[in-house]
PDB file of N, CA and C in Angstrom:
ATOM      1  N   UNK S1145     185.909   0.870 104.961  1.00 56.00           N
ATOM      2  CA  UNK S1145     186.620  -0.387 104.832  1.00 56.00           C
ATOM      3  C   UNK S1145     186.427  -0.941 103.424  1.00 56.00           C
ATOM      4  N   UNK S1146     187.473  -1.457 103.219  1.00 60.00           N
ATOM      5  CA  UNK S1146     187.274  -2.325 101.883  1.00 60.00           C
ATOM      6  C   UNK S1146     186.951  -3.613 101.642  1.00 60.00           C
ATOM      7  N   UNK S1147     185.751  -3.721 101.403  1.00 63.00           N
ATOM      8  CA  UNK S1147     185.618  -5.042 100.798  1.00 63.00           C
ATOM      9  C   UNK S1147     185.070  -5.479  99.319  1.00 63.00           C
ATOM     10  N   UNK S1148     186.050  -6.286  98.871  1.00 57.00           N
ATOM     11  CA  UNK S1148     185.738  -6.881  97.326  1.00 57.00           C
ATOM     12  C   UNK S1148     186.035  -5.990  96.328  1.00 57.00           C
ATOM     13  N   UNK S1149     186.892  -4.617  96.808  1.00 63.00           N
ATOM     14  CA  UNK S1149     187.350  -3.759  96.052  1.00 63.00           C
ATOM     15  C   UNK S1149     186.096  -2.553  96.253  1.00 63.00           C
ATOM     16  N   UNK S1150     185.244  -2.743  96.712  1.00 72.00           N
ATOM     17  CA  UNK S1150     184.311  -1.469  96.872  1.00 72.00           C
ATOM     18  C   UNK S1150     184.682  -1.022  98.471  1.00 72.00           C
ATOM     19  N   UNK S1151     185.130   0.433  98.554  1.00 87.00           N
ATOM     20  CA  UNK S1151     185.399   0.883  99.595  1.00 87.00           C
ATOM     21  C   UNK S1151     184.048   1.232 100.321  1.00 87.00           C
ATOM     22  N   UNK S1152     183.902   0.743 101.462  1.00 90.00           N
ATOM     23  CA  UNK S1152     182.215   1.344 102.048  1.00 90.00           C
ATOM     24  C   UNK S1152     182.330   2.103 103.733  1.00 90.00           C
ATOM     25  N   UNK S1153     181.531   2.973 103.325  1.00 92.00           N
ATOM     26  CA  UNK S1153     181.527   4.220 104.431  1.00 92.00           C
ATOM     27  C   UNK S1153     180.121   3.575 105.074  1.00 92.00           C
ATOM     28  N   UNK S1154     180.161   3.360 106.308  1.00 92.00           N
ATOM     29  CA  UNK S1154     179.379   3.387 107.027  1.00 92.00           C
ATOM     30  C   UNK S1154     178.258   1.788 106.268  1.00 92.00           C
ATOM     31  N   UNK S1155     178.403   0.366 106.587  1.00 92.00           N
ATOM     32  CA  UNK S1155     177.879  -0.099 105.547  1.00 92.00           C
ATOM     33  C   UNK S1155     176.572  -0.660 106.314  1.00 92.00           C
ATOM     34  N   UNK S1156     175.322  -0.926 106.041  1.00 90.00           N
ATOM     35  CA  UNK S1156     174.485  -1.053 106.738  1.00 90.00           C
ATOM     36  C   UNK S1156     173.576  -2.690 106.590  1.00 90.00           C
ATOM     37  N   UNK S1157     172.167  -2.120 106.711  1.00 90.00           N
ATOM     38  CA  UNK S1157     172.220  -3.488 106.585  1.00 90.00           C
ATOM     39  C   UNK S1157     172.139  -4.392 105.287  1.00 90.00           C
ATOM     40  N   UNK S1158     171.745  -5.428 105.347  1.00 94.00           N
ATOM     41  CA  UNK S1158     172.171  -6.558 104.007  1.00 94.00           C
ATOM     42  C   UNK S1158     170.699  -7.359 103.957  1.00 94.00           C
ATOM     43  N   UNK S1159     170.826  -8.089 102.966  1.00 96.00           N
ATOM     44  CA  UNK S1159     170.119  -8.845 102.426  1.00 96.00           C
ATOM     45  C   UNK S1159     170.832  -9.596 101.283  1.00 96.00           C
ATOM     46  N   UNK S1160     170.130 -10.871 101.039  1.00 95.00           N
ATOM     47  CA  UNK S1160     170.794 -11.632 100.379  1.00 95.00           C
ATOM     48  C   UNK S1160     169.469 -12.249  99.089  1.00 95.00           C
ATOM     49  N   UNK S1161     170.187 -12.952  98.295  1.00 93.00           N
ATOM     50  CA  UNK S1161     169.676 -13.162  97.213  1.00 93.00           C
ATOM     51  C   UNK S1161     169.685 -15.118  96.919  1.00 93.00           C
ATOM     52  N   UNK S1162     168.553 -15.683  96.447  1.00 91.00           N
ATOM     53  CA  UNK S1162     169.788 -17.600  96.445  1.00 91.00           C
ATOM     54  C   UNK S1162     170.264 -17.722  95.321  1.00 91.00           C
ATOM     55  N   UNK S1163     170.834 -16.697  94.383  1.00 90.00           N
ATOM     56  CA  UNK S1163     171.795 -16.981  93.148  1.00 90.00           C
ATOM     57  C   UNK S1163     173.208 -16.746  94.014  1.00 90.00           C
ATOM     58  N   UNK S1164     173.018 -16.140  95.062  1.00 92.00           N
ATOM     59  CA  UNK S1164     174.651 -15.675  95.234  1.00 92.00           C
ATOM     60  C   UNK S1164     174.749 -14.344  95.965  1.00 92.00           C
ATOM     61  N   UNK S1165     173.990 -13.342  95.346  1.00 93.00           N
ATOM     62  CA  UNK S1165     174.456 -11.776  95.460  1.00 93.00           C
ATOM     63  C   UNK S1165     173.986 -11.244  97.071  1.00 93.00           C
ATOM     64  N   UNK S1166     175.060 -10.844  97.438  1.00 94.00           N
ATOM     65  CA  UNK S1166     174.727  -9.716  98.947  1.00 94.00           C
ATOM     66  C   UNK S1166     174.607  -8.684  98.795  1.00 94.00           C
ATOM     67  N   UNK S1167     173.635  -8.025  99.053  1.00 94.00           N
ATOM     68  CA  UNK S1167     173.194  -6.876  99.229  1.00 94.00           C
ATOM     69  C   UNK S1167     173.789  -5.772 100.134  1.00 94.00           C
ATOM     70  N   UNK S1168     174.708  -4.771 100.336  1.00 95.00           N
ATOM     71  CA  UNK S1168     174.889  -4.078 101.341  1.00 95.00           C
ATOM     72  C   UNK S1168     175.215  -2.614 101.191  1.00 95.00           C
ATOM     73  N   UNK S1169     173.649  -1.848 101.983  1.00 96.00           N
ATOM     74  CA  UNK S1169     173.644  -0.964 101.846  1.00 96.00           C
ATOM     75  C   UNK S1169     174.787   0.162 102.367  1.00 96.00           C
ATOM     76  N   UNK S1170     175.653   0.888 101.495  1.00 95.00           N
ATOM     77  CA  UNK S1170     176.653   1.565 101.616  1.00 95.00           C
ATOM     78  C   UNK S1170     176.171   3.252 101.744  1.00 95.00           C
ATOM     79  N   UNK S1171     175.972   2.714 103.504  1.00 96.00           N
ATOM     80  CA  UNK S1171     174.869   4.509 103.757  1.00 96.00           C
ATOM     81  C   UNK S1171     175.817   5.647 103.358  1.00 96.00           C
ATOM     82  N   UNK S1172     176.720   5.690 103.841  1.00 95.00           N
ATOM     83  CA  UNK S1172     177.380   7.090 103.329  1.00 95.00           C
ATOM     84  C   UNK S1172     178.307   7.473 102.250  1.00 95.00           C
ATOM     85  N   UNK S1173     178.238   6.823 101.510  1.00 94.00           N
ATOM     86  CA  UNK S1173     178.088   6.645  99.924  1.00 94.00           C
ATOM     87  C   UNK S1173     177.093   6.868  98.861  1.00 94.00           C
ATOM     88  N   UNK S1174     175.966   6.787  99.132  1.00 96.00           N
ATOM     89  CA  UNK S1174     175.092   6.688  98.834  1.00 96.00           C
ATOM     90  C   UNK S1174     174.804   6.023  97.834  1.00 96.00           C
ATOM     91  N   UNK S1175     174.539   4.464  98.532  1.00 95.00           N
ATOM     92  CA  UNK S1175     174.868   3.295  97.253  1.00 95.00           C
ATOM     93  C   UNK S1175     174.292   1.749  97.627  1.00 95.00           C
ATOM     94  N   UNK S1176     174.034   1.111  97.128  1.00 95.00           N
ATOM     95  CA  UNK S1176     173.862  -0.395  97.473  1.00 95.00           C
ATOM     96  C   UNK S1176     175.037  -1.333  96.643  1.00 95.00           C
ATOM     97  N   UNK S1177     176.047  -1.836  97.485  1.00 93.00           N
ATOM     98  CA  UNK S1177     176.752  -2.364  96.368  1.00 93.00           C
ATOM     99  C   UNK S1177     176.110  -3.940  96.366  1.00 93.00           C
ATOM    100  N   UNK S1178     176.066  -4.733  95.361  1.00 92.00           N
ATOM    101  CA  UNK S1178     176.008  -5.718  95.534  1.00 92.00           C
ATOM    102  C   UNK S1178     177.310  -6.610  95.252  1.00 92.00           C
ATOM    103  N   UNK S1179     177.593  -7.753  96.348  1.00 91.00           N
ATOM    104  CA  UNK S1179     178.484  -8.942  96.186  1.00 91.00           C
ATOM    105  C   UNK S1179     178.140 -10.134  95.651  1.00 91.00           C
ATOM    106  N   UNK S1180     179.290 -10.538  94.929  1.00 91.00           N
ATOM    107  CA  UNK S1180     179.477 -12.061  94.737  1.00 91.00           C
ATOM    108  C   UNK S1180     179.494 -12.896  96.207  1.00 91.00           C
ATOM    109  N   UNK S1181     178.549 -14.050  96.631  1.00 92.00           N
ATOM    110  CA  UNK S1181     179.143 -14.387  98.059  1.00 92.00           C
ATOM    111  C   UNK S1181     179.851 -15.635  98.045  1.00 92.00           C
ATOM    112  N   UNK S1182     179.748 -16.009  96.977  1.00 93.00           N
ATOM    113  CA  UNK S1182     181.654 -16.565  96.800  1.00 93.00           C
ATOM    114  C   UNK S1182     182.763 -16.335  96.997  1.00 93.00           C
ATOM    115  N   UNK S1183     183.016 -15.104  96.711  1.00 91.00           N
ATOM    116  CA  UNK S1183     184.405 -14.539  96.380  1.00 91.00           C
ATOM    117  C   UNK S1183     184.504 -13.443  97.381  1.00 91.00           C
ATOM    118  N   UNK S1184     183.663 -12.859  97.536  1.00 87.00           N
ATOM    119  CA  UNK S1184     183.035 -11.305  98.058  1.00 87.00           C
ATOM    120  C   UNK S1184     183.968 -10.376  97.005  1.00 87.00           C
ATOM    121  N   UNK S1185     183.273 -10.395  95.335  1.00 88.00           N
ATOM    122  CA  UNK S1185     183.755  -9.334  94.363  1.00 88.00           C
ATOM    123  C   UNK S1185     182.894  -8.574  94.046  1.00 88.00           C
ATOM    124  N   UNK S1186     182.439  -7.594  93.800  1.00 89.00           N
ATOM    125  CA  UNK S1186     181.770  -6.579  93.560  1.00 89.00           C
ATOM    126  C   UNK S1186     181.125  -7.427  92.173  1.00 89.00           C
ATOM    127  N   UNK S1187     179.636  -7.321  92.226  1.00 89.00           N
ATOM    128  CA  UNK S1187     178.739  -7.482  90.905  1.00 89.00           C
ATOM    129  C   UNK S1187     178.302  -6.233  90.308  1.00 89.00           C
ATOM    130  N   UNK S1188     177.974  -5.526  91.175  1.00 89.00           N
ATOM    131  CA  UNK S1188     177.732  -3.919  90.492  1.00 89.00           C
ATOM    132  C   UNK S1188     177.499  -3.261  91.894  1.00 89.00           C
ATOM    133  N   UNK S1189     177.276  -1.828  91.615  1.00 91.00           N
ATOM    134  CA  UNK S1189     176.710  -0.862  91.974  1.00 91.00           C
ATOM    135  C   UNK S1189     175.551  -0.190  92.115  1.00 91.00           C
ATOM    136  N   UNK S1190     174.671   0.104  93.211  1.00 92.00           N
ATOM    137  CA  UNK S1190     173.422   0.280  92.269  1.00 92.00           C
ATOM    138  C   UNK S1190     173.746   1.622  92.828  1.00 92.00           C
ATOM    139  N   UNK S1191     173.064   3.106  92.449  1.00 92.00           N
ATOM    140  CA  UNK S1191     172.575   4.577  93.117  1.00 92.00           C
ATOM    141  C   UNK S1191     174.321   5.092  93.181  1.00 92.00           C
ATOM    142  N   UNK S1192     173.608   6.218  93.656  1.00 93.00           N
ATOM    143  CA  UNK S1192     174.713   7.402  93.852  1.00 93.00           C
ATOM    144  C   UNK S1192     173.887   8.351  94.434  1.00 93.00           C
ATOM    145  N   UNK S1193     174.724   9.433  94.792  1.00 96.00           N
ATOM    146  CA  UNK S1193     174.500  10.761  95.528  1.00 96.00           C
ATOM    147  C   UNK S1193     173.044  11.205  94.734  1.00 96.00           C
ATOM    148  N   UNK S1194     172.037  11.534  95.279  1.00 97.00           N
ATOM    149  CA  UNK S1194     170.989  12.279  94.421  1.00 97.00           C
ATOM    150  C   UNK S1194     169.395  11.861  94.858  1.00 97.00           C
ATOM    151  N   UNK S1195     168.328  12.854  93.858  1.00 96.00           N
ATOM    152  CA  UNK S1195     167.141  12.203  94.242  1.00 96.00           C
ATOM    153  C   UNK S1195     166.226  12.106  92.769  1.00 96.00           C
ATOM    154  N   UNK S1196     166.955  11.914  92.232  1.00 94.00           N
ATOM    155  CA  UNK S1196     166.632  11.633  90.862  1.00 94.00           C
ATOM    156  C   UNK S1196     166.419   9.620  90.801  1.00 94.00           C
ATOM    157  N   UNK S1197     165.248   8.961  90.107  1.00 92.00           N
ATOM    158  CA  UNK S1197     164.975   7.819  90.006  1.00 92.00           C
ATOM    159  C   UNK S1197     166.421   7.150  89.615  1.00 92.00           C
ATOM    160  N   UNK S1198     167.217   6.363  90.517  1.00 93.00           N
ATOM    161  CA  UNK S1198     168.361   5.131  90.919  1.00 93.00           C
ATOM    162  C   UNK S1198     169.237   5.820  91.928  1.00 93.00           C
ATOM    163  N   UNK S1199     168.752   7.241  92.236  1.00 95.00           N
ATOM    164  CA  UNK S1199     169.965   7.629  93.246  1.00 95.00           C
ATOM    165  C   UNK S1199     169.671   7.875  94.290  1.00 95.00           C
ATOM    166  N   UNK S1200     170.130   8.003  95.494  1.00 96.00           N
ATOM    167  CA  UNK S1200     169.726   7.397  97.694  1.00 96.00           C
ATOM    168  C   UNK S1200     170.035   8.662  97.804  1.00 96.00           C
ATOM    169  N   UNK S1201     170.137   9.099  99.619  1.00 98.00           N
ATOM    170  CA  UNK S1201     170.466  10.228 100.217  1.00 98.00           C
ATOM    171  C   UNK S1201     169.997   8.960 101.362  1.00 98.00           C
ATOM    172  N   UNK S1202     171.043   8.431 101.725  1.00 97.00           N
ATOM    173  CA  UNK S1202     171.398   7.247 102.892  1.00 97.00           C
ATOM    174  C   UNK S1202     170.129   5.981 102.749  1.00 97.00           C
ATOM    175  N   UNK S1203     170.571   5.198 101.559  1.00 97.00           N
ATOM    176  CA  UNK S1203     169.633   4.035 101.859  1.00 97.00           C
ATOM    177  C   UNK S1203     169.840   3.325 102.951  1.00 97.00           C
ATOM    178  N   UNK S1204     168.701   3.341 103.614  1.00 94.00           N
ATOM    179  CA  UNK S1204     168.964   2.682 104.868  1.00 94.00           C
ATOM    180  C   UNK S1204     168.437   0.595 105.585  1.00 94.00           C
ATOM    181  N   UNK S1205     169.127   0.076 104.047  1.00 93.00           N
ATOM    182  CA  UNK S1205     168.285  -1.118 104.101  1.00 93.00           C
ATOM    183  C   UNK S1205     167.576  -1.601 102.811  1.00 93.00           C
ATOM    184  N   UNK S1206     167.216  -3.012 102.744  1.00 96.00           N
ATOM    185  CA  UNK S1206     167.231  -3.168 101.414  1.00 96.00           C
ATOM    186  C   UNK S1206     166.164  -4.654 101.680  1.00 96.00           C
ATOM    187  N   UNK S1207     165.406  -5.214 100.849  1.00 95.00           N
ATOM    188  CA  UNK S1207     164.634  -6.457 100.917  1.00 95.00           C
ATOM    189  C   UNK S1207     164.710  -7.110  99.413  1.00 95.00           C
ATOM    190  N   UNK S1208     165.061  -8.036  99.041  1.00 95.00           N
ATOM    191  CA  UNK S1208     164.752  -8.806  98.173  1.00 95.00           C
ATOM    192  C   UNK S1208     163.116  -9.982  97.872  1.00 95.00           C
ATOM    193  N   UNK S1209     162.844  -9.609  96.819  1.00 93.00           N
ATOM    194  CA  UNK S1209     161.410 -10.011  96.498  1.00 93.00           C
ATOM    195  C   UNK S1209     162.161 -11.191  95.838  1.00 93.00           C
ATOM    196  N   UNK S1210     161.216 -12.531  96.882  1.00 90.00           N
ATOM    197  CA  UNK S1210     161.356 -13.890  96.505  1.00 90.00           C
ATOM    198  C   UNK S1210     160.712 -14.363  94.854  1.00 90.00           C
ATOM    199  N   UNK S1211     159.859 -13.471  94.699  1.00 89.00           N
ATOM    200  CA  UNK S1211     158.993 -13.635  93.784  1.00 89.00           C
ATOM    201  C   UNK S1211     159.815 -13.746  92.324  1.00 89.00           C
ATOM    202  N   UNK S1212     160.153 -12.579  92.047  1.00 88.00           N
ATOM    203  CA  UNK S1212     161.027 -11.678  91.201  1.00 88.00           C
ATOM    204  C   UNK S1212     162.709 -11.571  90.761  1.00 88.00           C
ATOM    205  N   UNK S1213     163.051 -11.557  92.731  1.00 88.00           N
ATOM    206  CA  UNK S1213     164.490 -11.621  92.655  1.00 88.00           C
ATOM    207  C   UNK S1213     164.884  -9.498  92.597  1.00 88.00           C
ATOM    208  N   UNK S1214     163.676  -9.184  92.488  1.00 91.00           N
ATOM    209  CA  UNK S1214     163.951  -7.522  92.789  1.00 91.00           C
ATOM    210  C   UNK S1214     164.138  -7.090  93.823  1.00 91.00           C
ATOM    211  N   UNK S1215     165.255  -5.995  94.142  1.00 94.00           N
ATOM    212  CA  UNK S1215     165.856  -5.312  95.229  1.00 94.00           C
ATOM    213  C   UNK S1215     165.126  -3.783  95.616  1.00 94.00           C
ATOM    214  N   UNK S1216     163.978  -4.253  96.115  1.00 95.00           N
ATOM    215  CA  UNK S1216     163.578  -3.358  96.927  1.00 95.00           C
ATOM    216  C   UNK S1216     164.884  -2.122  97.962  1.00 95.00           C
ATOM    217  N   UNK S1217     165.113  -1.145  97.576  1.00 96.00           N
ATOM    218  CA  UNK S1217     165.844  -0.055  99.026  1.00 96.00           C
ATOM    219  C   UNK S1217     165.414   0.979  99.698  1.00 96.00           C
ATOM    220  N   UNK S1218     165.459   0.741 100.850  1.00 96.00           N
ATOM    221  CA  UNK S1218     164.616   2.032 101.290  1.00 96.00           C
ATOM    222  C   UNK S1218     165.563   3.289 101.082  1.00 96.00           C
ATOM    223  N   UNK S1219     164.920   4.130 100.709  1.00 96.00           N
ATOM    224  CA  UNK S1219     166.156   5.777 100.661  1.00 96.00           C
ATOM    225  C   UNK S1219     165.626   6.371 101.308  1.00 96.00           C
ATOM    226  N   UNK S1220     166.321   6.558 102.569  1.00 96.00           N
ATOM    227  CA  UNK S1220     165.556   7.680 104.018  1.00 96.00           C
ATOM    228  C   UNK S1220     164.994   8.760 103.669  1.00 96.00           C
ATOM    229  N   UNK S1221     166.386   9.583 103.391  1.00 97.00           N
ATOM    230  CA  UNK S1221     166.513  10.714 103.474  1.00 97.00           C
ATOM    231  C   UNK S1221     165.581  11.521 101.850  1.00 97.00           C
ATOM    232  N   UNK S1222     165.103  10.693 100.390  1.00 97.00           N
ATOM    233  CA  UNK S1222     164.015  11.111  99.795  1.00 97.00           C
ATOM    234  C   UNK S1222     163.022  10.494 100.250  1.00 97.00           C
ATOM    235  N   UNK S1223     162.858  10.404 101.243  1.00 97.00           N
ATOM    236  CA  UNK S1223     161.517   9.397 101.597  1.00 97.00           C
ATOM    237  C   UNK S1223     160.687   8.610 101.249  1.00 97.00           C
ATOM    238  N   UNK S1224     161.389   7.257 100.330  1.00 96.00           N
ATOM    239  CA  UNK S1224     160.782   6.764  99.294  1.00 96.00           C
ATOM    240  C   UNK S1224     161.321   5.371  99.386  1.00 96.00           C
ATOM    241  N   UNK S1225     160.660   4.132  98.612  1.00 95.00           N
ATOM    242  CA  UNK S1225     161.255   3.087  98.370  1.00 95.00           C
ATOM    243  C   UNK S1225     161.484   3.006  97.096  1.00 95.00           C
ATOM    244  N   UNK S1226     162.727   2.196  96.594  1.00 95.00           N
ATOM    245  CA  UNK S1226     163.325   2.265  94.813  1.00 95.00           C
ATOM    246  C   UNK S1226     162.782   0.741  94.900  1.00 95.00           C
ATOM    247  N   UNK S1227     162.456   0.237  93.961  1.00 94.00           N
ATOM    248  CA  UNK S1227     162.088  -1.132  93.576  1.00 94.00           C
ATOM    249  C   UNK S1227     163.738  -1.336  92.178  1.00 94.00           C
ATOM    250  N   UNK S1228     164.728  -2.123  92.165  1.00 93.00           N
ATOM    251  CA  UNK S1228     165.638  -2.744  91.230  1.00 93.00           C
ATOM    252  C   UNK S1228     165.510  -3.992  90.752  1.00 93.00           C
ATOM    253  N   UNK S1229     166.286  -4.180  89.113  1.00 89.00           N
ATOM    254  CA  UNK S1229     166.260  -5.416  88.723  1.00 89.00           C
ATOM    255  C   UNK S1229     167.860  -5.829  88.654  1.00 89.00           C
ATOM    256  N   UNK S1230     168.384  -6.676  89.089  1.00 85.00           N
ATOM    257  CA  UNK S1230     169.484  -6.971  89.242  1.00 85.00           C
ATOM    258  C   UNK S1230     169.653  -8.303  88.497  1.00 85.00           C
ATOM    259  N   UNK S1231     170.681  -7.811  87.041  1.00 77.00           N
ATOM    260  CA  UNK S1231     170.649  -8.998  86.504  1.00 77.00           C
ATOM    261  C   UNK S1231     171.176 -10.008  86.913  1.00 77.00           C
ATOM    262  N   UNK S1232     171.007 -11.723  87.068  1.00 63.00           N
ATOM    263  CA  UNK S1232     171.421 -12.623  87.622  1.00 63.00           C
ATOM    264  C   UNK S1232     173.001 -12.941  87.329  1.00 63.00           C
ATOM    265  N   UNK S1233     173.143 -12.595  85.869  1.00 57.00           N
ATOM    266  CA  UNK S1233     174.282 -12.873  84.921  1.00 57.00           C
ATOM    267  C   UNK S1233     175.474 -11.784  84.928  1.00 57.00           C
ATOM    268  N   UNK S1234     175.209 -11.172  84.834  1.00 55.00           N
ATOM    269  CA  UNK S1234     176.115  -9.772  84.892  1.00 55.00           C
ATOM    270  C   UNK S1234     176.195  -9.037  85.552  1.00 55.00           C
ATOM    271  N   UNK S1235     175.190  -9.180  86.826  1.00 56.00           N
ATOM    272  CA  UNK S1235     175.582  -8.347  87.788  1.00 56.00           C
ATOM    273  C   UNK S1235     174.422  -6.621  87.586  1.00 56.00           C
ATOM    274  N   UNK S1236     174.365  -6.439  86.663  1.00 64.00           N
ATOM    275  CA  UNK S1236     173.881  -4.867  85.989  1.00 64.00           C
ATOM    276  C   UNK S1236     172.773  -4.576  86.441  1.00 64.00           C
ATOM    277  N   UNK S1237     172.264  -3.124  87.009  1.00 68.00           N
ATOM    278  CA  UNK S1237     171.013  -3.378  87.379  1.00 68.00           C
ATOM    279  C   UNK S1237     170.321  -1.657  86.835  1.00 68.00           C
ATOM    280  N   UNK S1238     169.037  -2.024  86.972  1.00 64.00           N
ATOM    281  CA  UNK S1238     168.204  -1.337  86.395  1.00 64.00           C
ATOM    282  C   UNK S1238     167.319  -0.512  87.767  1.00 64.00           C
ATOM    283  N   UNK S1239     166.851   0.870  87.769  1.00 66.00           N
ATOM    284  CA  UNK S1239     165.628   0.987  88.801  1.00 66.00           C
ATOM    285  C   UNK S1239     164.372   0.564  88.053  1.00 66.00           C
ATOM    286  N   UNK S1240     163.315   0.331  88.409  1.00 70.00           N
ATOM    287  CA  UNK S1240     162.270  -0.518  87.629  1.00 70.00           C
ATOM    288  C   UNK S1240     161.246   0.438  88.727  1.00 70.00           C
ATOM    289  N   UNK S1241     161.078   1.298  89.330  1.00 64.00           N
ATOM    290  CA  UNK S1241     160.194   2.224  89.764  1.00 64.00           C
ATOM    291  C   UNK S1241     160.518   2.629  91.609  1.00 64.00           C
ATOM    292  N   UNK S1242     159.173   3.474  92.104  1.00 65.00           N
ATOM    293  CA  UNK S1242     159.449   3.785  93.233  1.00 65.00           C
ATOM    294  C   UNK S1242     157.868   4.131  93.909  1.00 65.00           C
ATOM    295  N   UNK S1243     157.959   3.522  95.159  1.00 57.00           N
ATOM    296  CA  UNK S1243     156.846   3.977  96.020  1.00 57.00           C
ATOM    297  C   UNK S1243     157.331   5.058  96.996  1.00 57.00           C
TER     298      UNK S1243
END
C-alpha cells in the first residue's frame, strides 16, 4: 500500500517521535521509512536489503530513545539491533552502531 508516496510491503510496527516523525517498519522491503505526521510525507528512508551496518533482513520493530531522539530497529533476521540518528531537520539519517 501506499502511503506518503513510499509504497510498503507488509508494514509493521511503529513508533513515534515528539518532533513529528513516524516510524514504520517496512518488513518486506527491508526498510524503516520514516513519516512526516502532519502530512504523512516521507522524511527519509532508513536500510535496505542486506547485512552490512544500515541494512535489515525484516526489521521487525523499532523504539525511539527519549533521551537522544535515536531510532533504535530490531533486524530479525541478522540478529541484531541498529541504533540511528535521524536528523530532526531534514529528515536524513545516519546508523550510529549495533548491538
Amino acid at each position: 500500500e501506499e502511503v506518503g508516496g513510499a509504497f510498503l510491503d507488509w508494514p509493521g510496527p511503529l513508533s513515534a517521535r515528539d518532533d513529528g516523525l513516524l516510524f514504520v517498519s517496512d518488513v518486506q522491503n527491508h526498510r524503516v521509512v520514516a513519516l512526516r505526521m502532519r502530512d504523512l510525507t516521507v522524511a527519509c528512508v532508513l536500510g535496505d536489503a542486506g547485512a552490512e551496518d544500515g541494512e535489515f533482513m525484516f526489521p521487525a520493530g523499532s523504539c525511539v530513545d527519549p533521551a537522544t531522539g535515536g531510532l533504535w530497529v530490531c533486524d530479525r533476521e541478522n540478529h541484531r539491533v541498529q541504533l540511528f540518528h535521524v536528523d530532526r531537520d531534514d529528515g536524513g539519517a545516519s546508523p550510529q552502531g549495533r548491538a
